[in-house]
C-alpha positions in Angstrom: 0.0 0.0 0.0 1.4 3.2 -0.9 1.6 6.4 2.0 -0.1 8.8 0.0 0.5 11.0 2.4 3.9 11.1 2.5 4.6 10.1 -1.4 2.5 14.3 -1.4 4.8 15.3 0.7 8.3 14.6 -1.0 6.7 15.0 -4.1 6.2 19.0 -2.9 9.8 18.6 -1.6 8.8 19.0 1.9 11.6 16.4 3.1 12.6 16.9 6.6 16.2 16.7 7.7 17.3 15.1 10.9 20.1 15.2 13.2 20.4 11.8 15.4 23.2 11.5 18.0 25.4 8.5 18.3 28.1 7.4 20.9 30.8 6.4 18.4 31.6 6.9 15.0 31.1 4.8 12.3 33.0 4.8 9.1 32.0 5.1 5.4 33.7 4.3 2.5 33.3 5.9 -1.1 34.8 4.8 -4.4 34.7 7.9 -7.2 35.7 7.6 -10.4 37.9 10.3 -12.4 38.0 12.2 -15.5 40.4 12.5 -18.1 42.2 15.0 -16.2 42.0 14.1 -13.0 42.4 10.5 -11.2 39.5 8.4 -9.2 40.2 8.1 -5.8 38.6 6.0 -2.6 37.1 8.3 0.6 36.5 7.6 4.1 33.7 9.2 5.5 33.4 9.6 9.4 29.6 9.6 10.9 29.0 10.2 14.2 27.1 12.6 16.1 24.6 13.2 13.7 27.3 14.6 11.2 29.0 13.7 8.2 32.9 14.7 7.5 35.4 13.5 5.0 38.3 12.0 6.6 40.6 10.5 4.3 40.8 10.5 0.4 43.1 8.8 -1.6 43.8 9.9 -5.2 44.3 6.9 -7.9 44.9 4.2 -4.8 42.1 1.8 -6.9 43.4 3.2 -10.6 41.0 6.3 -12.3 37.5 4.4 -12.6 37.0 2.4 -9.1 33.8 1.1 -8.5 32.6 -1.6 -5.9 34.0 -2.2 -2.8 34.6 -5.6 -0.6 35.1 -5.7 2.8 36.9 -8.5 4.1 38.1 -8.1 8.1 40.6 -5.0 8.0 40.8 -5.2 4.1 39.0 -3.5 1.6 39.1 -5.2 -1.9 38.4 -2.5 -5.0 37.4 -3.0 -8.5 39.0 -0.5 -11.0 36.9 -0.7 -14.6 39.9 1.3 -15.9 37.6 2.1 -19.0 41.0 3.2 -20.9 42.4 -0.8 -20.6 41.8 -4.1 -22.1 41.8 -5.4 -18.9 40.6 -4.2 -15.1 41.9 -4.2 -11.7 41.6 -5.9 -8.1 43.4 -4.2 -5.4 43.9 -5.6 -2.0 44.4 -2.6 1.0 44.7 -2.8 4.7 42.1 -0.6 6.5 43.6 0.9 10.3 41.3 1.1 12.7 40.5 5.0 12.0 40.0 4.5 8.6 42.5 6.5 7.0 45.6 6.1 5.0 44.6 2.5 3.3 47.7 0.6 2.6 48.0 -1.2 -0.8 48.9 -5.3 -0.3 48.7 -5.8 -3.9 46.9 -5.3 -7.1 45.6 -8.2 -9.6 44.8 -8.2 -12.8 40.8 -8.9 -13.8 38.7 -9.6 -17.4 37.6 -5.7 -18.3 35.6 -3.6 -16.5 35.0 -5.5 -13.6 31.9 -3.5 -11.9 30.6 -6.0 -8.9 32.0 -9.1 -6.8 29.9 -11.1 -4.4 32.0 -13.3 -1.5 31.2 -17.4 -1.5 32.8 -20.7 -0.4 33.0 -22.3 2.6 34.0 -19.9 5.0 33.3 -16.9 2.5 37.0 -17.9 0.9 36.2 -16.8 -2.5 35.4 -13.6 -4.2 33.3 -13.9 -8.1 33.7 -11.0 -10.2 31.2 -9.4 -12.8 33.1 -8.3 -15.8 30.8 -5.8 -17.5 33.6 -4.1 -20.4 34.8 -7.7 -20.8 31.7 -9.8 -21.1 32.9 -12.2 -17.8 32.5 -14.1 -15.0 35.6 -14.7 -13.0 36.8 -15.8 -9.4 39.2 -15.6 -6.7 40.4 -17.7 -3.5 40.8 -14.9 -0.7 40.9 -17.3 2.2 44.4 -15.5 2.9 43.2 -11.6 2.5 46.7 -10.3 2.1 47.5 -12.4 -0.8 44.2 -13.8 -3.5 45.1 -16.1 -6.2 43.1 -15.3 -9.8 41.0 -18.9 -10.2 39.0 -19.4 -13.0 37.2 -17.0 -15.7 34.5 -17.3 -18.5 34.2 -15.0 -21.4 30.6 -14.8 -23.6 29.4 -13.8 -26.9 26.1 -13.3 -28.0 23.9 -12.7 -31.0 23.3 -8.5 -30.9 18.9 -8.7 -31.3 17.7 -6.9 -34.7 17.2 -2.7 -33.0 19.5 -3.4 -29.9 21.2 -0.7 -27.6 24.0 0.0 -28.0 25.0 -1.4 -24.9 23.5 -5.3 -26.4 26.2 -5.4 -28.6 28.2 -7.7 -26.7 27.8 -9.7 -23.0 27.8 -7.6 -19.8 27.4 -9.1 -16.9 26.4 -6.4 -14.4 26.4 -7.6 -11.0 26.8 -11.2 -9.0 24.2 -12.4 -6.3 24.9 -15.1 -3.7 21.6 -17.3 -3.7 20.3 -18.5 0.1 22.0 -21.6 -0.3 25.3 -20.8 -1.2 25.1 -23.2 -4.0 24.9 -20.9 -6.7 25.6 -17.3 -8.5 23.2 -15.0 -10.7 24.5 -12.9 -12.7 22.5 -10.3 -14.9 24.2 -10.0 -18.5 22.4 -6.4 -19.3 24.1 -7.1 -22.8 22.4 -10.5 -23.5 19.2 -9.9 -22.2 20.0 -13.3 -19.6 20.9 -13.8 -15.7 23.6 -16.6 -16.2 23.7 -18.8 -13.5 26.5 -20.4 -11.6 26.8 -23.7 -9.7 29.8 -23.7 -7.4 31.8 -25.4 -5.2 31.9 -24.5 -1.8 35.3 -26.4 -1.0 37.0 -25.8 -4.0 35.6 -22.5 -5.2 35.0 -24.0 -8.8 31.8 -22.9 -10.8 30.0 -24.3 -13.9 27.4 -22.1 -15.9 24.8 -24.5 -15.3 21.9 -22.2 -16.9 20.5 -19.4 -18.2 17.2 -17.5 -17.6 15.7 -15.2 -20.5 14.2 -11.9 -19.6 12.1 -10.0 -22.1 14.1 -8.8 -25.4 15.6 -5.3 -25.0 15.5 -5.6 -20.8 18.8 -5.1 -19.9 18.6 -6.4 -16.8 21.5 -4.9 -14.4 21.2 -5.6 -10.3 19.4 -8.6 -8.4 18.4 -10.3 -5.6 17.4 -13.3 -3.8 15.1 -13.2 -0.8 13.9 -16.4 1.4 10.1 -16.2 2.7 8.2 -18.4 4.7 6.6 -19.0 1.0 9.9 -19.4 -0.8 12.9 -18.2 -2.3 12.6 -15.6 -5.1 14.7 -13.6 -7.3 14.4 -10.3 -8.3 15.8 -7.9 -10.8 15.7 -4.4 -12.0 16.4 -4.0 -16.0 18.4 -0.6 -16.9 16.8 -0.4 -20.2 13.0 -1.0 -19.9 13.2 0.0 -16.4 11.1 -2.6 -14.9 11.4 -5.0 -11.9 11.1 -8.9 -12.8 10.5 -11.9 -9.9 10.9 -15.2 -10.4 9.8 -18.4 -7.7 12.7 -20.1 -7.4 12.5 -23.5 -6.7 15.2 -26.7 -5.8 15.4 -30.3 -6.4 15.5 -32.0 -3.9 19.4 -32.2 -3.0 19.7 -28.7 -4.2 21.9 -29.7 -6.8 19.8 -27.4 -9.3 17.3 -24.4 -9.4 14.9 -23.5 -11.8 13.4 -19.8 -12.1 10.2 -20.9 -14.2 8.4 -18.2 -15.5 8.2 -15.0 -14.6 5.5 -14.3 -11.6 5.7 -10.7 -12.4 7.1 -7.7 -14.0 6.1 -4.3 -13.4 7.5 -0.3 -14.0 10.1 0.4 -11.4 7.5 3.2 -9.7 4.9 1.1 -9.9 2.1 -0.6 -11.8 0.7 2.0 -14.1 3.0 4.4 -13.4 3.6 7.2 -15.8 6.1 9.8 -16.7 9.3 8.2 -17.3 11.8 9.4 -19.7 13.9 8.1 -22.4 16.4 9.3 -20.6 15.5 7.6 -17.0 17.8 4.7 -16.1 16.9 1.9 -13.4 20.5 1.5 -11.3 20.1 -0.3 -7.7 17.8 -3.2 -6.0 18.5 -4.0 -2.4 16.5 -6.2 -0.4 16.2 -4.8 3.3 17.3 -6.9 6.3 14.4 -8.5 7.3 13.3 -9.3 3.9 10.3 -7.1 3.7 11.2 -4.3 1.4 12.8 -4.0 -1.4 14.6 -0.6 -2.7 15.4 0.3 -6.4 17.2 3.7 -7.6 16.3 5.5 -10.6 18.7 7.8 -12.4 17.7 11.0 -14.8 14.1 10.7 -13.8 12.1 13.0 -15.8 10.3 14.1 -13.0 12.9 14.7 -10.3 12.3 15.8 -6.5 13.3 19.4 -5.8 15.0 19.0 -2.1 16.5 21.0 0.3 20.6 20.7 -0.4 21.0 17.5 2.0 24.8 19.0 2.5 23.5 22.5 3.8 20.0 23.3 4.3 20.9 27.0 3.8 22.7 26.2 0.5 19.3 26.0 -1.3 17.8 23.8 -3.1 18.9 20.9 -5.8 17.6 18.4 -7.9 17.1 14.8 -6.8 16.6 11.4 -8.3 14.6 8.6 -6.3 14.4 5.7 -4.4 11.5 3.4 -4.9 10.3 1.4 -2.1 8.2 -2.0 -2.4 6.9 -3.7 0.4 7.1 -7.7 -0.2 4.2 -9.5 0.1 3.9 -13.3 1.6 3.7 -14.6 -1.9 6.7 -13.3 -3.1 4.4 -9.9 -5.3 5.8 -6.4 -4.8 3.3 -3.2 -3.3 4.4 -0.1 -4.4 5.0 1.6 -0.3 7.0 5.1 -1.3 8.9 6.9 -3.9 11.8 9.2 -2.0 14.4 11.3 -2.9 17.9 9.8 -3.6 20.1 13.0 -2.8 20.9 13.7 -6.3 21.4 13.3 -9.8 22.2 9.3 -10.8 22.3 7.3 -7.9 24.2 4.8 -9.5 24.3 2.6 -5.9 22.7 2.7 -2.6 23.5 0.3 0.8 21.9 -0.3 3.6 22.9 -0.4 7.2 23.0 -4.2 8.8 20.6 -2.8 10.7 18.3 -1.3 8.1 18.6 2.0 9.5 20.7 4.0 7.5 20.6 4.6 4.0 24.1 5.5 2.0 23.5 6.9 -1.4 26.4 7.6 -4.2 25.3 10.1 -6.2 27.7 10.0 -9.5 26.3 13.5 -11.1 26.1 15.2 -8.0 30.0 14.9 -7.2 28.4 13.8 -3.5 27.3 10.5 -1.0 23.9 11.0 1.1 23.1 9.6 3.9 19.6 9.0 5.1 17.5 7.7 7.8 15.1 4.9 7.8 12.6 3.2 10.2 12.9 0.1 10.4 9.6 -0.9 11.9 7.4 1.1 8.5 10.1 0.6 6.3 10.1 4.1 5.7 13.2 6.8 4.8 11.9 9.3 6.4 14.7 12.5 6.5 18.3 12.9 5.3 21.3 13.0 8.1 23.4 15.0 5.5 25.7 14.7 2.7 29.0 15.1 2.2 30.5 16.7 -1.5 33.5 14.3 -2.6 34.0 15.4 -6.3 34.7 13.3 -9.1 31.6 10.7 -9.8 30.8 8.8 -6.6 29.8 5.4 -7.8 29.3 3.5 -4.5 28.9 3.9 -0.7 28.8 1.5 2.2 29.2 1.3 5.7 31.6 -0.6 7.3 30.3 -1.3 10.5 33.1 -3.7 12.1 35.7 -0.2 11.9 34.3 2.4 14.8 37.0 5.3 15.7 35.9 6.9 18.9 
């Protein structure tokens, strides 16, 4: 069920922002990409008593286009797309305790434009990498953080459809999603039109593209996620192109040697069945599932109809232009309710995270040079004010918490 009263609200820009207090501080790391002047660099953001402050920033530590981030105990592993090279980059730092200078334990090279990885194995040992510029799949054993060893990786080629985007002229996997059983990794090929699925090996870290699942012609599906109900396990995923959200049932034989997705139980506009307005321009970007499995969040980039916000960074600043967050409650069955459509902070929130908690909300704004943070109730599911935002420069293209490194 949608709030209407609060979808009036933000949609008036009447967004209210909040200052909570908090004992400790907890730290925030940012990954923004360059130009062709200047060099990407990798932030750590310092929240704690209600405010937001830059604390470190490191220029060209994770090459000129870093993207996603791993955290792995007191390391931080960091794709580089390095849109300029055949091939991408893995880099391996040490994290101290306060969060600044990151030391770099070494750098690996990847398949091109490696834009997501997703821990797996027994023990979390191995690290699978999405290779958008390079049309892969490729993994890692980082059971010894200070020193991974390049495993295996898969290359693929496809038929471009008759009318394609440009961006279905070759394979591109986008992102790579650890199913509830550890058994197996989706991977949305925005190129192909496909989420490619991986069986794996738990001990061994091996994988086998065991199937692959169509969505509609001229999708382009980009992020997913799985989700375990009382009902089932489902999978969702937002496509870039049609900018819709697609579910599947997914269901196991009986020694959970295999999955099947079956057909589609839904698809709908990402805001909302019958939902008008969006450009040629807008751009589906994020899906997140909250912690308790009840929601799930998608961004939306170059909206044609944006939110006009107070500047999250300084209320007396004026006011800006904002993309949004859409926010679907999910139902017993598996089905999605449109609950509320709020502001992302910006222009082109190419990524959002949540808190472990559910919480907190950290937004990347890539146009809008800054990271947001915002508060959410966990009980409604609601975000219901922004906390602030910080201006980092460059193109921020993603934002997490990392919530085992307090400072006082």
């Amino acid at each position: 069920m949608v709030h209407t009263m609060l979808y009036k609200s933000l949609a008036a820009g009447a967004i209210a922002f909040g200052l909570p207090t908090f004992a400790s501080a907890t730290l925030i790391f940012a990954t923004s990409m360059g130009t062709s002047t200047d060099p990407g660099f990798l932030s750590t953001i310092k929240y704690a008593d209600g405010k937001l402050e830059v604390i470190n920033k490191q220029l060209g530590i994770c090459g000129n286009n870093p993207s996603w981030l791993e955290f792995v105990g007191d390391h931080i592993y960091c794709l580089d797309e390095a849109w300029s090279s055949i091939t991408g980059s893995l880099y391996n730092f040490q994290v101290p305790r306060d969060g600044t200078n990151l030391t770099l334990i070494n750098k690996l090279d990847t398949l091109g434009g490696p834009v997501s990885s997703v821990r797996y194995g027994q023990n979390l040992k191995g690290l699978a990498i999405a290779a958008y510029a390079g049309g892969g799949f490729q993994s890692f054993d980082i059971s010894n953080p200070a020193a991974p060893k390049a495993l295996q990786n898969s290359t693929f080629t496809i038929s471009p459809k008759p009318g394609s985007d440009p961006q279905q002229k070759t394979s591109h996997p986008h992102e790579v999603v650890l199913d509830p059983t550890g058994n197996f990794i989706a991977a949305p090929d925005l190129g192909a039109d496909l989420i490619r699925i991986f069986k794996v090996d738990k001990n061994t870290l091996s994988y086998v593209e065991s199937k692959t699942v169509p969505t509609p012609d001229l999708s382009g599906p980009r992020h997913g996620a799985f989700v375990k109900l009382d009902s089932g396990t489902y999978f969702y995923v937002v496509t870039e192109l049609s900018n819709e959200i697609i579910g599947w049932k997914v269901t196991y034989n009986s020694n959970g040697l295999d999955l099947d997705f079956g057909k589609e139980l839904f698809i709908i506009p990402t805001h909302g069945p019958g939902s008008t307005g969006i450009g040629n321009t807008t751009r589906a970007s994020e899906l997140v599932i909250s912690p308790d499995n009840k929601f799930l969040l998608v961004s939306s980039r170059f909206d044609e109809k944006t939110f006009d916000i107070p500047d999250p960074e300084d209320n007396a600043a004026g006011r800006i232009k904002s993309d949004s967050i859409i926010n679907y409650a999910i139902e017993a069955d598996g089905t999605l309710s449109l609950h509320q459509i709020f502001a992302a902070g910006g222009i082109n929130p190419r990524q959002f995270s949540l808190s472990k908690d559910g919480s907190l909300v950290v937004s990347a704004l890539q146009n809008s040079g800054h990271v947001a943070l915002i508060k959410r109730n966990v009980q409604t599911g609601n975000l219901t004010e922004f906390i602030g935002a910080v201006h980092l420069g460059g193109q921020p293209t993603f934002a997490k918490l990392k919530e085992d490194t307090k400072c006082a």
